[in-house]
PDB file of C-alpha atoms in Angstrom:
ATOM      1  CA  MET A 185      78.870 105.332  39.784  1.00 36.00           C
ATOM      2  CA  PRO A 186      78.443 108.923  38.558  1.00 36.00           C
ATOM      3  CA  PRO A 187      80.990 110.169  36.013  1.00 39.00           C
ATOM      4  CA  PHE A 188      82.886 112.133  38.673  1.00 41.00           C
ATOM      5  CA  ARG A 189      82.111 112.404  42.334  1.00 43.00           C
ATOM      6  CA  ASP A 190      81.331 116.064  42.891  1.00 45.00           C
ATOM      7  CA  THR A 191      79.379 118.274  40.570  1.00 46.00           C
ATOM      8  CA  ALA A 192      82.016 120.883  39.838  1.00 45.00           C
ATOM      9  CA  SER A 193      84.752 118.314  39.264  1.00 45.00           C
ATOM     10  CA  GLN A 194      82.715 116.618  36.567  1.00 46.00           C
ATOM     11  CA  TYR A 195      83.533 119.432  34.209  1.00 44.00           C
ATOM     12  CA  SER A 196      87.037 120.386  35.254  1.00 48.00           C
ATOM     13  CA  LEU A 197      88.852 118.289  32.632  1.00 50.00           C
ATOM     14  CA  GLY A 198      87.785 120.604  29.818  1.00 51.00           C
ATOM     15  CA  GLN A 199      88.757 123.606  31.910  1.00 51.00           C
ATOM     16  CA  TRP A 200      92.204 122.122  32.555  1.00 46.00           C
ATOM     17  CA  LEU A 201      92.712 121.335  28.894  1.00 46.00           C
ATOM     18  CA  ALA A 202      91.572 124.775  27.765  1.00 50.00           C
ATOM     19  CA  ASP A 203      93.429 126.511  30.582  1.00 50.00           C
ATOM     20  CA  THR A 204      96.868 125.253  29.647  1.00 50.00           C
ATOM     21  CA  SER A 205      96.367 124.063  26.057  1.00 61.00           C
ATOM     22  CA  ILE A 206      97.813 120.665  26.862  1.00 69.00           C
ATOM     23  CA  SER A 207      97.958 117.837  24.379  1.00 78.00           C
ATOM     24  CA  GLY A 208      95.977 114.624  24.375  1.00 82.00           C
ATOM     25  CA  VAL A 209      98.857 112.968  26.247  1.00 85.00           C
ATOM     26  CA  GLY A 210      98.628 115.674  28.908  1.00 85.00           C
ATOM     27  CA  GLY A 211      94.850 115.204  29.003  1.00 85.00           C
ATOM     28  CA  ALA A 212      95.320 111.470  29.558  1.00 89.00           C
ATOM     29  CA  ARG A 213      97.654 112.264  32.478  1.00 90.00           C
ATOM     30  CA  GLU A 214      95.009 114.591  33.937  1.00 88.00           C
ATOM     31  CA  LEU A 215      92.418 111.832  33.554  1.00 91.00           C
ATOM     32  CA  ASP A 216      94.695 109.468  35.478  1.00 93.00           C
ATOM     33  CA  THR A 217      94.883 112.060  38.261  1.00 91.00           C
ATOM     34  CA  LEU A 218      91.099 112.493  38.314  1.00 88.00           C
ATOM     35  CA  VAL A 219      90.614 108.721  38.485  1.00 91.00           C
ATOM     36  CA  ARG A 220      93.003 108.472  41.453  1.00 90.00           C
ATOM     37  CA  VAL A 221      91.137 111.248  43.272  1.00 87.00           C
ATOM     38  CA  TYR A 222      87.500 110.574  42.334  1.00 84.00           C
ATOM     39  CA  GLY A 223      87.412 107.008  41.031  1.00 88.00           C
ATOM     40  CA  LYS A 224      86.899 105.712  37.518  1.00 89.00           C
ATOM     41  CA  PRO A 225      83.933 107.175  35.654  1.00 88.00           C
ATOM     42  CA  ALA A 226      81.448 104.900  33.936  1.00 86.00           C
ATOM     43  CA  CYS A 227      81.314 107.244  30.952  1.00 89.00           C
ATOM     44  CA  ILE A 228      82.742 110.564  29.845  1.00 88.00           C
ATOM     45  CA  VAL A 229      80.725 112.918  27.658  1.00 84.00           C
ATOM     46  CA  SER A 230      82.566 115.547  25.657  1.00 82.00           C
ATOM     47  CA  ASP A 231      82.434 117.608  22.533  1.00 77.00           C
ATOM     48  CA  ASN A 232      84.446 116.704  19.447  1.00 77.00           C
ATOM     49  CA  GLY A 233      87.333 119.053  20.173  1.00 74.00           C
ATOM     50  CA  THR A 234      90.782 117.949  19.080  1.00 75.00           C
ATOM     51  CA  GLU A 235      91.921 117.550  22.691  1.00 73.00           C
ATOM     52  CA  PHE A 236      89.185 114.934  23.200  1.00 79.00           C
ATOM     53  CA  THR A 237      89.525 113.056  19.910  1.00 80.00           C
ATOM     54  CA  SER A 238      93.293 112.530  20.005  1.00 85.00           C
ATOM     55  CA  GLN A 239      94.784 109.059  19.803  1.00 89.00           C
ATOM     56  CA  ALA A 240      96.113 109.452  23.363  1.00 90.00           C
ATOM     57  CA  ILE A 241      92.623 110.084  24.773  1.00 89.00           C
ATOM     58  CA  LEU A 242      91.066 107.256  22.755  1.00 90.00           C
ATOM     59  CA  LYS A 243      93.840 104.906  23.932  1.00 93.00           C
ATOM     60  CA  TRP A 244      93.339 106.031  27.547  1.00 93.00           C
ATOM     61  CA  ALA A 245      89.600 105.344  27.345  1.00 92.00           C
ATOM     62  CA  GLY A 246      90.211 101.890  25.859  1.00 93.00           C
ATOM     63  CA  ASP A 247      92.976 100.967  28.307  1.00 94.00           C
ATOM     64  CA  ASN A 248      90.813 102.051  31.260  1.00 93.00           C
ATOM     65  CA  ASP A 249      87.571 100.526  29.957  1.00 93.00           C
ATOM     66  CA  VAL A 250      85.758 103.883  30.103  1.00 92.00           C
ATOM     67  CA  ASP A 251      83.007 104.598  27.588  1.00 91.00           C
ATOM     68  CA  TRP A 252      83.452 107.905  25.801  1.00 89.00           C
ATOM     69  CA  HIS A 253      80.399 109.580  24.310  1.00 85.00           C
ATOM     70  CA  TYR A 254      80.705 112.535  21.964  1.00 84.00           C
ATOM     71  CA  ILE A 255      77.840 115.007  21.733  1.00 81.00           C
ATOM     72  CA  GLY A 256      76.554 115.764  18.263  1.00 77.00           C
ATOM     73  CA  PRO A 257      78.427 118.455  16.348  1.00 73.00           C
ATOM     74  CA  GLY A 258      76.775 121.835  16.895  1.00 70.00           C
ATOM     75  CA  LYS A 259      74.560 120.415  19.678  1.00 68.00           C
ATOM     76  CA  PRO A 260      75.837 121.974  22.914  1.00 62.00           C
ATOM     77  CA  GLN A 261      72.360 121.639  24.422  1.00 63.00           C
ATOM     78  CA  GLN A 262      72.666 117.819  24.479  1.00 64.00           C
ATOM     79  CA  PRO A 263      74.349 117.741  27.903  1.00 63.00           C
ATOM     80  CA  ALA A 264      71.879 120.201  29.432  1.00 67.00           C
ATOM     81  CA  PHE A 265      73.146 119.695  32.991  1.00 66.00           C
ATOM     82  CA  ILE A 266      76.602 120.823  31.850  1.00 70.00           C
ATOM     83  CA  GLU A 267      75.095 123.896  30.224  1.00 71.00           C
ATOM     84  CA  SER A 268      73.313 124.688  33.490  1.00 77.00           C
ATOM     85  CA  PHE A 269      76.542 124.319  35.454  1.00 80.00           C
ATOM     86  CA  THR A 270      78.619 126.421  33.079  1.00 80.00           C
ATOM     87  CA  GLY A 271      75.877 129.066  33.118  1.00 84.00           C
ATOM     88  CA  SER A 272      76.139 129.251  36.910  1.00 87.00           C
ATOM     89  CA  LEU A 273      79.919 129.390  36.737  1.00 89.00           C
ATOM     90  CA  ARG A 274      79.801 132.159  34.151  1.00 89.00           C
ATOM     91  CA  ASP A 275      77.111 134.218  35.955  1.00 91.00           C
ATOM     92  CA  GLU A 276      78.455 133.834  39.484  1.00 91.00           C
ATOM     93  CA  LEU A 277      82.191 133.931  38.923  1.00 90.00           C
ATOM     94  CA  LEU A 278      83.505 134.692  35.469  1.00 89.00           C
ATOM     95  CA  ASN A 279      81.242 137.673  34.762  1.00 90.00           C
ATOM     96  CA  GLU A 280      81.764 139.083  38.258  1.00 90.00           C
ATOM     97  CA  GLU A 281      85.535 138.975  38.620  1.00 89.00           C
ATOM     98  CA  LEU A 282      88.584 140.594  37.068  1.00 88.00           C
ATOM     99  CA  PHE A 283      91.665 138.407  36.953  1.00 87.00           C
ATOM    100  CA  ASP A 284      95.167 139.838  37.222  1.00 88.00           C
ATOM    101  CA  THR A 285      97.214 136.684  36.760  1.00 89.00           C
ATOM    102  CA  LEU A 286      96.580 133.062  35.794  1.00 86.00           C
ATOM    103  CA  ASP A 287      96.830 132.065  39.465  1.00 90.00           C
ATOM    104  CA  ASP A 288      94.047 134.518  40.354  1.00 91.00           C
ATOM    105  CA  PRO A 289      91.229 132.668  38.505  1.00 89.00           C
ATOM    106  CA  ARG A 290      92.571 129.324  39.724  1.00 90.00           C
ATOM    107  CA  ARG A 291      92.325 130.491  43.329  1.00 92.00           C
ATOM    108  CA  LYS A 292      88.911 132.071  42.863  1.00 93.00           C
ATOM    109  CA  LEU A 293      87.625 128.998  41.005  1.00 92.00           C
ATOM    110  CA  ALA A 294      88.773 126.756  43.863  1.00 93.00           C
ATOM    111  CA  LEU A 295      86.852 128.911  46.359  1.00 94.00           C
ATOM    112  CA  TRP A 296      83.759 128.989  44.131  1.00 93.00           C
ATOM    113  CA  ARG A 297      83.904 125.206  43.601  1.00 91.00           C
ATOM    114  CA  TYR A 298      84.131 124.614  47.358  1.00 94.00           C
ATOM    115  CA  ASP A 299      81.088 126.819  47.918  1.00 94.00           C
ATOM    116  CA  TYR A 300      79.198 125.155  45.035  1.00 92.00           C
ATOM    117  CA  ASN A 301      79.831 121.638  46.352  1.00 92.00           C
ATOM    118  CA  ASN A 302      79.885 122.048  50.133  1.00 95.00           C
ATOM    119  CA  ILE A 303      77.966 125.143  51.206  1.00 95.00           C
ATOM    120  CA  ARG A 304      75.172 125.860  48.746  1.00 92.00           C
ATOM    121  CA  PRO A 305      72.130 123.558  48.580  1.00 93.00           C
ATOM    122  CA  HIS A 306      70.860 122.566  45.127  1.00 90.00           C
ATOM    123  CA  SER A 307      67.161 122.170  44.400  1.00 88.00           C
ATOM    124  CA  SER A 308      67.921 119.328  41.984  1.00 84.00           C
ATOM    125  CA  LEU A 309      69.381 117.385  44.945  1.00 88.00           C
ATOM    126  CA  GLY A 310      66.431 117.951  47.263  1.00 92.00           C
ATOM    127  CA  ASN A 311      68.009 121.121  48.662  1.00 93.00           C
ATOM    128  CA  LYS A 312      71.151 119.278  49.757  1.00 94.00           C
ATOM    129  CA  THR A 313      74.694 120.203  48.909  1.00 93.00           C
ATOM    130  CA  PRO A 314      76.406 117.904  46.394  1.00 90.00           C
ATOM    131  CA  ALA A 315      78.790 116.774  49.147  1.00 92.00           C
ATOM    132  CA  LYS A 316      75.911 115.807  51.452  1.00 94.00           C
ATOM    133  CA  ALA A 317      74.021 114.096  48.624  1.00 91.00           C
ATOM    134  CA  ARG A 318      77.177 112.120  47.779  1.00 89.00           C
ATOM    135  CA  ARG A 319      77.661 111.009  51.412  1.00 91.00           C
ATOM    136  CA  GLU A 320      74.041 109.876  51.602  1.00 91.00           C
ATOM    137  CA  LEU A 321      74.324 108.010  48.303  1.00 88.00           C
ATOM    138  CA  GLU A 322      77.512 106.248  49.424  1.00 87.00           C
ATOM    139  CA  LYS A 323      75.911 105.402  52.786  1.00 86.00           C
ATOM    140  CA  ASN A 324      72.868 103.918  51.023  1.00 84.00           C
ATOM    141  CA  GLU A 325      75.096 101.964  48.629  1.00 81.00           C
ATOM    142  CA  THR A 326      77.059 100.577  51.588  1.00 77.00           C
ATOM    143  CA  LYS A 327      73.845  99.540  53.371  1.00 73.00           C
ATOM    144  CA  LYS A 328      72.551  97.934  50.179  1.00 69.00           C
ATOM    145  CA  TYR A 329      75.808  95.979  49.792  1.00 64.00           C
ATOM    146  CA  GLU A 330      75.760  94.904  53.449  1.00 65.00           C
ATOM    147  CA  ASN A 331      72.152  93.719  53.108  1.00 65.00           C
ATOM    148  CA  GLN A 332      72.992  91.742  49.950  1.00 63.00           C
ATOM    149  CA  THR A 333      76.017  90.165  51.632  1.00 60.00           C
ATOM    150  CA  ARG A 334      74.033  89.349  54.763  1.00 62.00           C
ATOM    151  CA  SER A 335      71.182  87.697  52.794  1.00 60.00           C
ATOM    152  CA  ARG A 336      73.650  85.588  50.799  1.00 60.00           C
ATOM    153  CA  SER A 337      75.384  84.325  53.926  1.00 57.00           C
ATOM    154  CA  LEU A 338      72.126  83.134  55.491  1.00 57.00           C
TER     155      LEU A 338
END
């Protein structure tokens, strides 16, 4: 299973933590919410920021049997796909908009994320939207499971 189900949501935990400066305990609560919505990730990759190295986050990862991988200090290029995503977010939204209130960027980010995941095709996904690629992947996984179950029952 991919870390989180849709592309933009994969990276929203760091945005939530940075957005409201919540503690590790608050981050663990946000992780619980993400797991309820998107399912449990196989692994989470993060930097070594204090919000990600707190005892609460480490306990959450252990209690939920989720591997946590820290990128090397001073090596932001290690998760290149994240750098690509944040570059798109910065170029297409953050550098183009002026925000009046804290609710303004939240609203605009929600609209941008919907477009990113449901409207715009991505060349890395064979020119499909992330939502369509996810549906196809889940459909193929279901067929694979049904075929395995059928062959075992014969």
